[in-house]
XYZ file of C-alpha atoms in Angstrom:
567
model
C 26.789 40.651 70.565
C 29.411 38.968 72.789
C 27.541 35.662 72.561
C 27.078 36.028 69.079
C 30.797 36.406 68.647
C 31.588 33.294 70.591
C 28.913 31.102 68.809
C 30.862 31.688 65.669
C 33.764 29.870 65.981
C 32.070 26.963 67.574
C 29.757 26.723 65.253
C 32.144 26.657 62.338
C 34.599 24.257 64.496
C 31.503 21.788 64.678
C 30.716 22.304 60.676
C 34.495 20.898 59.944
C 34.543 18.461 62.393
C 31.262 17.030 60.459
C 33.366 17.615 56.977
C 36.202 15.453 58.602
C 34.156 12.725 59.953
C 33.086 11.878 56.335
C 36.278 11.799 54.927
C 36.250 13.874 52.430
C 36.926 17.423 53.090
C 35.340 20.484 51.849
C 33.032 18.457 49.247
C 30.820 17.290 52.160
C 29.764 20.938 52.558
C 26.947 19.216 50.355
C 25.138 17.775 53.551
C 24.554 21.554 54.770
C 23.771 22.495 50.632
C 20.451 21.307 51.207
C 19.513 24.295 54.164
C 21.333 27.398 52.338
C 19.547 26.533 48.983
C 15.930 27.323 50.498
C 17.022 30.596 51.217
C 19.607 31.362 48.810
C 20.590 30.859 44.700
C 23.229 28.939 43.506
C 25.679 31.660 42.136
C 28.997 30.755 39.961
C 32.278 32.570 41.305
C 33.224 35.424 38.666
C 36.756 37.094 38.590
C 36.001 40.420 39.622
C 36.987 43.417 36.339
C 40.340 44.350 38.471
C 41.638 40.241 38.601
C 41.048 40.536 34.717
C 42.857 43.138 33.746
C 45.721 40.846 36.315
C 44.869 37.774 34.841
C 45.647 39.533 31.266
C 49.068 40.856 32.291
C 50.320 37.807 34.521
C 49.637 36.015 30.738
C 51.676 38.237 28.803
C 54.639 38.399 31.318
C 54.845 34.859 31.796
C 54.945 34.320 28.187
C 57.708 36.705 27.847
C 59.384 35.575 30.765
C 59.586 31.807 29.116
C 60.230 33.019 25.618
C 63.212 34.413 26.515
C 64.775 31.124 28.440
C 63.917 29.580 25.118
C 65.455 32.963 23.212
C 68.844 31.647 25.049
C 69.140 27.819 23.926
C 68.583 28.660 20.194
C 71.721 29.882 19.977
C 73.623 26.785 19.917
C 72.253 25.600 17.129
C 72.362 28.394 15.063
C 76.374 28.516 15.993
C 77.559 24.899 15.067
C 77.429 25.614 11.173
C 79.580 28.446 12.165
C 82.152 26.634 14.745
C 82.778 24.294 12.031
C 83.162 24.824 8.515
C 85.353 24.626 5.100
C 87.513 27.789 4.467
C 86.596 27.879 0.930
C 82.974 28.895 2.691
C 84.301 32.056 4.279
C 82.443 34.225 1.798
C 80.367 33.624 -1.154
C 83.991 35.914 -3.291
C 85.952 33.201 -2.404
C 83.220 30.219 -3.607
C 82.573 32.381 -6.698
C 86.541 32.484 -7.466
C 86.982 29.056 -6.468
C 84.343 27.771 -8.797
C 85.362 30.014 -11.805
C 89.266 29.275 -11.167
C 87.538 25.514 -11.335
C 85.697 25.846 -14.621
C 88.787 27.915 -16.538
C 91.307 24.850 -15.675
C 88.876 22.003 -15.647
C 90.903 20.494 -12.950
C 89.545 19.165 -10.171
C 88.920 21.281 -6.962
C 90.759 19.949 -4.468
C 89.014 19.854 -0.814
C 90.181 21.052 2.282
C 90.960 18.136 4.985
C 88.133 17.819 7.497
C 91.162 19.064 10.520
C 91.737 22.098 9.116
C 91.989 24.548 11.857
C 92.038 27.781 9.864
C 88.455 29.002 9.658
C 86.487 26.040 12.561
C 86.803 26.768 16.026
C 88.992 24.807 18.183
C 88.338 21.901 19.518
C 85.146 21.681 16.432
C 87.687 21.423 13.869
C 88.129 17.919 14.262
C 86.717 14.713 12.345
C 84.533 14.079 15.513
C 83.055 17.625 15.124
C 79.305 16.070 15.231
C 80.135 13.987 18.068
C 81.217 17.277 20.529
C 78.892 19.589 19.112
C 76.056 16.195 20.080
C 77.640 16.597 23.538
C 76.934 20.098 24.053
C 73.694 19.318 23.749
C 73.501 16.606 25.836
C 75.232 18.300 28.580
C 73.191 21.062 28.489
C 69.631 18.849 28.427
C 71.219 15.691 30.691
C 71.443 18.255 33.544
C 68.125 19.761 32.644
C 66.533 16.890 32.788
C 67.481 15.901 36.498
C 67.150 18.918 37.764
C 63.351 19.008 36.521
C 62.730 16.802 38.996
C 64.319 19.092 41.726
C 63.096 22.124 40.781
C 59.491 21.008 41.372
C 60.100 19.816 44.903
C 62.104 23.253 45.464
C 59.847 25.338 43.633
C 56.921 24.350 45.597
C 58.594 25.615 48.931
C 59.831 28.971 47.776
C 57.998 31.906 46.283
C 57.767 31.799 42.836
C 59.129 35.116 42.096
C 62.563 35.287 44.013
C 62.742 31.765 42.965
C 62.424 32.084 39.120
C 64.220 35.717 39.077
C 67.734 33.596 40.278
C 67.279 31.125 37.471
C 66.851 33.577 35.148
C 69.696 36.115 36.152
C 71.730 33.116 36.662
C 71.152 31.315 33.149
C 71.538 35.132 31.692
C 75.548 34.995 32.962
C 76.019 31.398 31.924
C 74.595 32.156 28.533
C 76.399 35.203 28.226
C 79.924 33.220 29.283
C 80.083 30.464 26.747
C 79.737 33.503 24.523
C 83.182 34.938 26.158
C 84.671 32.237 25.194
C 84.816 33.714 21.714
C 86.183 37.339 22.713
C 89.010 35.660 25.076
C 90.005 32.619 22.426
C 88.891 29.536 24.989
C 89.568 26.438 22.996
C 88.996 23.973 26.151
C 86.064 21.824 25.402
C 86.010 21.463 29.013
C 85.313 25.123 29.412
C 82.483 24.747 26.971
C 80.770 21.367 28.852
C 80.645 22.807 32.079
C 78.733 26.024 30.910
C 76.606 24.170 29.280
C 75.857 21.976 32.481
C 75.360 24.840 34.710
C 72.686 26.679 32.358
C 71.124 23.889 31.938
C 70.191 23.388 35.859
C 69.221 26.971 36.397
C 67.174 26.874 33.442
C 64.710 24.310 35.270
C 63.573 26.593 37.248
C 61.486 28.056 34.613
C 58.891 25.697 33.618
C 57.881 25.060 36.972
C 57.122 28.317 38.119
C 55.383 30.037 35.275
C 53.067 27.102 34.820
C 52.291 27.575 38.603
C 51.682 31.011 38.162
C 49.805 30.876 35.261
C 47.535 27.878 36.957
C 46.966 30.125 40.231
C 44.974 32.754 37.526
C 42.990 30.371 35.369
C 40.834 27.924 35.794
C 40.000 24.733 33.830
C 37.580 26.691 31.490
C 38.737 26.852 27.848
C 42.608 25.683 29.624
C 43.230 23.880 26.476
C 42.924 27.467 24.052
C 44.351 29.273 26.361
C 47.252 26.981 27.463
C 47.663 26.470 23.265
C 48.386 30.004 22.606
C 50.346 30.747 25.434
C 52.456 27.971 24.827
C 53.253 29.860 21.156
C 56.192 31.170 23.813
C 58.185 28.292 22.951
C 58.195 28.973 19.212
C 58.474 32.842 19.692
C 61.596 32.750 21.595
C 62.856 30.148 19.278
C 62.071 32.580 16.291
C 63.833 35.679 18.197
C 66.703 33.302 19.458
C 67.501 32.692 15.631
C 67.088 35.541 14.231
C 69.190 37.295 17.137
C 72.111 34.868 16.783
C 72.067 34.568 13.066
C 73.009 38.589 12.749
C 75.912 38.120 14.267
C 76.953 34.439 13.699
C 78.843 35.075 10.293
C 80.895 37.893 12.355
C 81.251 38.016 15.826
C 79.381 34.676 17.077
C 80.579 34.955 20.340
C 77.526 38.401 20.255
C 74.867 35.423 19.332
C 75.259 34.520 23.111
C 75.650 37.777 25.302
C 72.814 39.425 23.524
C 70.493 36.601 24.361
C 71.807 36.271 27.866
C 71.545 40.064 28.635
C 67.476 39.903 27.423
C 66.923 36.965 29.854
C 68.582 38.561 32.792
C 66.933 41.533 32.166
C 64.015 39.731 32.306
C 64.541 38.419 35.271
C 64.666 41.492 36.965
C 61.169 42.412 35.467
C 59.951 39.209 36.973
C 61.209 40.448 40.170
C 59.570 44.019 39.906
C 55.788 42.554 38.289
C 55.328 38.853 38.544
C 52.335 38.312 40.651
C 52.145 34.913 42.243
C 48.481 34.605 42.956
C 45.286 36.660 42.980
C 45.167 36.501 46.545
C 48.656 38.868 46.960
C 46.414 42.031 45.910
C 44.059 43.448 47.803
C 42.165 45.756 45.088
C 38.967 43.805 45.164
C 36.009 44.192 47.437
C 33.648 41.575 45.557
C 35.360 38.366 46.719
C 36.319 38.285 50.248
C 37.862 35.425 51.762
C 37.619 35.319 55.729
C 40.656 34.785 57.837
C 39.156 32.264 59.894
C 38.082 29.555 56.913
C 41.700 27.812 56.410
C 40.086 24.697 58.861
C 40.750 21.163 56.424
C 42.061 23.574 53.653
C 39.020 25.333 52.848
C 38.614 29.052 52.298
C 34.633 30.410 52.814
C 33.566 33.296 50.554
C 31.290 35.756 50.737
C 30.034 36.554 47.425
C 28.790 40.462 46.772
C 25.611 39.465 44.892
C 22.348 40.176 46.527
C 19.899 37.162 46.459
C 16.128 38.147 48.251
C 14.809 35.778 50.703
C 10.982 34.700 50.552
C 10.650 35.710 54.060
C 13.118 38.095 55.924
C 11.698 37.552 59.004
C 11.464 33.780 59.348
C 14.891 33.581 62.056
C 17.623 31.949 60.392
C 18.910 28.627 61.325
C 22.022 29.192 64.079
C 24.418 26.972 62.060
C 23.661 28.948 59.026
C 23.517 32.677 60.953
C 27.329 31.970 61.980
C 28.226 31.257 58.579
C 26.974 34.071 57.337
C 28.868 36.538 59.441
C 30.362 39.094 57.905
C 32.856 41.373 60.587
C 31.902 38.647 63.621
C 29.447 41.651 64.366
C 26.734 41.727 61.560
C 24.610 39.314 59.831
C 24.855 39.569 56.189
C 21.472 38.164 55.124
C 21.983 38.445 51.194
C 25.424 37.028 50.587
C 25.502 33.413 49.372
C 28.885 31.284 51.398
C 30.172 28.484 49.599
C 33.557 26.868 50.289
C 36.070 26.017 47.996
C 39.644 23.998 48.267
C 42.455 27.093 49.826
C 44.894 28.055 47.251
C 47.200 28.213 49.660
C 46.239 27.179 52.682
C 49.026 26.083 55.398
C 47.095 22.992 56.117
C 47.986 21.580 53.206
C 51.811 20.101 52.791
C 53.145 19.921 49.388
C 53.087 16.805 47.813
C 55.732 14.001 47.193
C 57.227 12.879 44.667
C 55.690 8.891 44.814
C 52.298 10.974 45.489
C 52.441 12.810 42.433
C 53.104 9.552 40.340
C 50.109 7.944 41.599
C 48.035 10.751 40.215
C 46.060 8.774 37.166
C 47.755 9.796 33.519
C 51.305 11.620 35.042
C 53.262 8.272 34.069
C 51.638 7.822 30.486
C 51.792 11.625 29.509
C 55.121 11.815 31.235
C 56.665 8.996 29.018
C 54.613 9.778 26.211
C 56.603 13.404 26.333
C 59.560 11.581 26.671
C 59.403 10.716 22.959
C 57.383 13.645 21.936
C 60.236 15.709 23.076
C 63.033 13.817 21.752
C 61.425 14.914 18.199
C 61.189 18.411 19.211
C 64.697 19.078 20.654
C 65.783 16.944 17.449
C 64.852 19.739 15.498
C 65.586 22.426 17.558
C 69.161 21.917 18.022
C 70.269 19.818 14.311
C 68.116 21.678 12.043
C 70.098 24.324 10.628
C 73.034 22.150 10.662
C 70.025 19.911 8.424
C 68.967 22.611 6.362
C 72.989 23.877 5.809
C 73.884 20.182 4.777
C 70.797 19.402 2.165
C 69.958 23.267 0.754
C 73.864 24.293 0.608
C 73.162 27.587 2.587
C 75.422 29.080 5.150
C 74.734 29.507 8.800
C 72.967 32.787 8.779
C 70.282 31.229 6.185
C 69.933 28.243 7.855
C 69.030 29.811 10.720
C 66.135 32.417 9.358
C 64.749 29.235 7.397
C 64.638 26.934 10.641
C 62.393 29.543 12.285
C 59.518 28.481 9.891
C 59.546 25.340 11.690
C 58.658 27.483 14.820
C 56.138 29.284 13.021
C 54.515 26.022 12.072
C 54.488 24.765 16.043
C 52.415 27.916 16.794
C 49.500 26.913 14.904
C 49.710 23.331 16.013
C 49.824 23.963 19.779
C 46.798 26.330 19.329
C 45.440 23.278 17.180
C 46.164 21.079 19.603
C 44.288 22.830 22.168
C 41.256 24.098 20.550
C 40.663 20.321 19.831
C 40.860 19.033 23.152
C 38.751 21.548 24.380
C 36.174 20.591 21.865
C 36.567 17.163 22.172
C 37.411 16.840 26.010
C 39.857 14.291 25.077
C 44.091 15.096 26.127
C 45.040 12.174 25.088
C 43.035 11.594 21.580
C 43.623 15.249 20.306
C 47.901 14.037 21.048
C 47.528 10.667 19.560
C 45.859 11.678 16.456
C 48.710 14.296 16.069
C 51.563 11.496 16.610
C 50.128 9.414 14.396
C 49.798 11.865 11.763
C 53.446 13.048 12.581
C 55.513 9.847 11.936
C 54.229 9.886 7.612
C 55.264 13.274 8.091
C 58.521 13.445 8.838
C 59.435 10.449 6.022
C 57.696 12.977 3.481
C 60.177 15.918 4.980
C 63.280 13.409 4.878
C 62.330 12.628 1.126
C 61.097 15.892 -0.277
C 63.309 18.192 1.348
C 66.191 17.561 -0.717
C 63.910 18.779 -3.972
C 64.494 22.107 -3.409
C 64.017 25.588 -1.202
C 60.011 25.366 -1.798
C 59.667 22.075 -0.177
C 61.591 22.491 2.629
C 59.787 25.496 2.979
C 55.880 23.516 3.244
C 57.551 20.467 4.965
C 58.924 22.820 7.814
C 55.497 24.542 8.673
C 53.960 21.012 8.224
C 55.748 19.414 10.064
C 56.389 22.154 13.238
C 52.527 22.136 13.812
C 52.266 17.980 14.190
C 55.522 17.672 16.005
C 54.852 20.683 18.396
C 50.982 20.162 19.007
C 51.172 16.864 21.320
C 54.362 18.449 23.034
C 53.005 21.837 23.585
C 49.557 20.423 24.670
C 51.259 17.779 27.104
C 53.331 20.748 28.883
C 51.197 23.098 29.453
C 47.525 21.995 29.825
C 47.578 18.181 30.256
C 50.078 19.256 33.058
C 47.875 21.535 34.577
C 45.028 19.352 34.495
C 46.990 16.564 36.380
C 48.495 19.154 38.964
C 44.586 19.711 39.914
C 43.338 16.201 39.389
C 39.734 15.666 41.379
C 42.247 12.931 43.554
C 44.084 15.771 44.926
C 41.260 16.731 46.979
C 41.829 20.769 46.615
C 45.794 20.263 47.327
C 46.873 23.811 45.111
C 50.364 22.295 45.945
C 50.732 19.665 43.803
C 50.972 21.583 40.079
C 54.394 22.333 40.277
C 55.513 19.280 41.453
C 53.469 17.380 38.575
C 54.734 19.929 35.987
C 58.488 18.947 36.749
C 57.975 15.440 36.275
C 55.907 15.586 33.087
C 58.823 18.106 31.741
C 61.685 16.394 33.937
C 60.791 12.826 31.982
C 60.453 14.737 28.637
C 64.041 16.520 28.909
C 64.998 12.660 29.432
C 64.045 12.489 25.936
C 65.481 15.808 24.837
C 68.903 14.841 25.509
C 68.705 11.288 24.126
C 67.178 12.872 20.766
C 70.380 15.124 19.771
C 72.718 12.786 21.437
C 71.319 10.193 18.629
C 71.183 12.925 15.941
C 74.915 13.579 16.340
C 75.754 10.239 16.249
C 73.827 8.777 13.696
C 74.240 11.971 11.518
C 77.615 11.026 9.857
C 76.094 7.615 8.358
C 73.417 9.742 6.508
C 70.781 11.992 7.450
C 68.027 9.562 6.751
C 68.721 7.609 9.917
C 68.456 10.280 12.254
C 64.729 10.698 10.521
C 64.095 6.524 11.134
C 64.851 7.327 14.634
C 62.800 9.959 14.997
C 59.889 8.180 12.988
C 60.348 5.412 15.861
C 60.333 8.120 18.916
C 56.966 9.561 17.448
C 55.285 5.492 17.344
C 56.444 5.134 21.132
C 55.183 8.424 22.186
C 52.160 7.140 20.859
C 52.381 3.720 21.916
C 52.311 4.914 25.709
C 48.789 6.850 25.110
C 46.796 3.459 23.753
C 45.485 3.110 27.163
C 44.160 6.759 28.134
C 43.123 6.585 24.252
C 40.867 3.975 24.792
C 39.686 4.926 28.395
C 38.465 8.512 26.312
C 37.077 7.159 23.698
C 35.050 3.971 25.684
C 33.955 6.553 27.972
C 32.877 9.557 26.576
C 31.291 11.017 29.958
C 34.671 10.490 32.166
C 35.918 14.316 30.962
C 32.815 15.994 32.113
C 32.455 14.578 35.172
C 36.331 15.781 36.337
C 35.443 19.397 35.725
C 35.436 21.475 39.001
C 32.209 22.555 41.064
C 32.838 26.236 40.294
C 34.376 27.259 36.858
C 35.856 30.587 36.194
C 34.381 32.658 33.716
């Protein structure tokens, strides 16, 4: 037994030093292939019952955990009709009197100057209204967008959990303050900017870590589905953010932001009480051990609980083979098939740079393509109730309920978006087809819109499933995809890095698109729609190359799918 114990080690010392000397890491396990496969059957890893019932719950609470970040910027947008707007609007008594006192004098109504100050909100009551309520967002999206970039480098060297529970108590207070601003009569626009900066750069620690998380319990298998419909968090917590802020916006608006903020701090602190990182922080299962000794060139051996019968027990193994197959160090386990796979984890393995996740092939086309794709989105998500106020003459409360159809609309298209790609194989086709189809779109929307509540209505949903699809399909499984690119060589550490700079280069884009909107705005709402026509033809313009690579090779998907698929 002693000499058996000592063999061990040397013999799996020897087996790395052969996977080192030809370069390329676990994958030349396939030299020693050849000897294990006379005696035992190929067998495809399974997620044991207890990871499933895991796998189903980390799914849910990361999608709650991002819908409510997203439940907390939708306020903003719902507010502006509200922070600026005519005092003949403060009820629909005084429109009715003002239009019958109109009618029984057949005098002209006369208007209220744009600076009147008794119903708008200091400092919105201004001429220049668009331009500071443009700056909000811009504030609030400039400073996401750079600290994207951080948060992946951070994120990758903290645990996931304390790490995503701080951004989200801390964007629950910052949320919750530029609503205070409301109960104790701040009028400094100052006051406002800054609040808006700070939630901004706590927010970025979102993205990153519950696309991590979420990578760490699924494999590539069906990603695209399942990335699609988790993705639907986006549009959820956009729907709930509405609908929350538009019950109190006509009343108490300063409510519209300390309800939201409370929901996300509370859910940080169920993120701290139930967010599992990764399957291997529970120990319930006995059906896929992973030995304590296999973290040699960042490979983890396991022993797989499925018997396989040998044509002839008691033809000796081969020594190389025996030591592999030790179960305790003690005891030969003769029916248990090792293969080795890249460590999730493993400390051999340093997270990756910045300039090394660039060079990945497809992060600096998707990344730029999201640029524009997201310039669209945000577009819409923070100017289109002020839109909907402006061309179908409802107040802020309607607005908001009718924006959400929009949302509703980006469901189905992310879902689309994915189920295609997984059909197809092809990222990058499935998002150009959708950008191309986008562009007519949103002409028809700036056009037919103004005929009336029913067309908004079917331009909204229309146009919320082509705008969101590439976006929502970029984010979440292009991203992932990239973070565990065959180039990586088994590096788990690279996903959240990639992630940040896909999304960090988007929020670029998310900034620039309402900046634009509030500028271009008071010259007539059809510019803002050219500009977003031309963002949509960019986004696409940056995915001709992986377009044609996926269509002139109709193989290259396939052959980038990973030795040993979850199921």
């Amino acid at each position: 037994m002693g000499k058996r114990q000592c063999l061990q080690p040397m013999m799996l010392g020897k087996l790395d030093s052969d996977m080192q000397k030809n370069g390329t890491g676990p994958l030349s396990y396939a030299r020693h292939e050849k000897k294990l496969k006379t005696k035992y059957e190929t067998r495809t890893i399974k997620i044991p019952g207890e990871h499933r019932q895991y796998r189903a719950f980390i799914f849910v609470l990361t999608f709650l955990l991002y819908a409510s970040f997203h439940l907390s910027r939708k306020p903003i947008s719902i507010v502006k009709g509200e922070l600026h707007r005519y005092c003949t609007a403060l009820n629909e008594g005084d429109v009715e009197f003002s239009s019958q006192s109109q009618r029984a004098s057949d005098t002209p109504r006369q208007q209220p100057p744009d600076n009147e100050t008794d119903c708008s909100w200091a400092p919105f009551d201004q001429d220049n209204y668009q331009q500071l309520l443009g700056a909000l967002d811009y504030s609030f999206l400039c400073a996401y967008a750079i600290g994207m970039y951080l948060s992946g480098i951070i994120g990758e060297r903290l645990p996931i959990r304390y790490y995503l529970t701080s951004g989200m108590l801390a964007s629950g207070a910052f949320t919750a303050l530029f609503g205070l601003g409301y109960f104790y009569n701040i009028h400094s626009f100052g006051f406002y900017v800054v609040t808006q900066i700070i939630n901004g750069l706590v927010q970025t620690t979102g993205w990153p870590s519950v696309v991590t998380c979420l990578g760490n319990w699924f494999g590539k298998g069906r990603r695209g589905l399942i990335m699609g419909v988790w993705n639907s968090h986006t549009s959820v917590g956009n729907i709930l953010g509405s609908l929350i802020a538009g019950y109190w916006v006509s009343t108490c608006w300063g409510l519209s932001f300390i309800v939201p903020g409370a929901i996300v701090a509370a859910m940080g602190i169920v993120c701290f009480l139930f967010l599992i990182e990764h399957p291997k922080d529970i120990a319930c299962s006995s059906s896929l051990v992973a030995h304590s000794r296999g973290h040699e060139n960042g490979a983890h051996r396991f022993r797989l609980q499925k018997q396989v019968f040998v044509d002839d027990e008691n033809k000796p193994l081969d020594p190389e083979i025996q030591c592999l197959l030790l179960s305790d160090g003690k005891h030969p386990v003769h029916q248990s098939h090792v293969v080795v796979l890249p460590a999730d984890g493993g400390g051999s393995m340093a997270a990756i740079s910045f300039t090394g996740a660039l060079r990945i092939p497809g992060v600096i086309e998707f990344s730029l393509c999201l640029l524009f794709a997201k310039l669209v989105s945000y577009t819409f998500l923070f100017w289109l109730p002020l839109y909907i106020t402006s061309v179908d003459h409802l107040d802020a409360r309607q607005a908001g309920e009718l924006s959400t159809l929009f949302d509703v609309g980006g469901i189905f298209g992310g879902i689309l978006a994915g189920v295609i790609s997984d059909r197809l194989e092809k990222r990058a086709s499935t998002c150009g087809l959708m950008l191309l189809l986008a562009a007519p779109t949103l002409y028809m929307f700036s056009t037919i819109s103004r005929m009336g509540l029913e067309a908004t209505i079917a331009m909204l949903l229309l146009s919320g499933a082509l705008v969101s699809g590439p976006y929502a399909l970029i984010t979440t499984a292009v991203s992932a995809d990239l973070g565990t690119h065959k180039s990586l060589k088994g590096n788990s550490h690279a996903l959240a890095t990639v992630t940040a700079i896909i999304d960090g280069t988007g929020s670029v884009g998310a900034a620039l698109g309402p900046l634009l909107a509030g500028l271009l705005s008071p010259s007539g709402w059809n510019n803002v729609f050219y500009m977003l026509m031309v963002a949509d033809a960019c986004a696409l313009l940056f995915l001709i190359r992986l377009i044609h690579k996926e269509l002139s090779c109709p193989g290259s998907a396939a052959g980038d799918q990973v030795l040993f698929k979850e199921h």
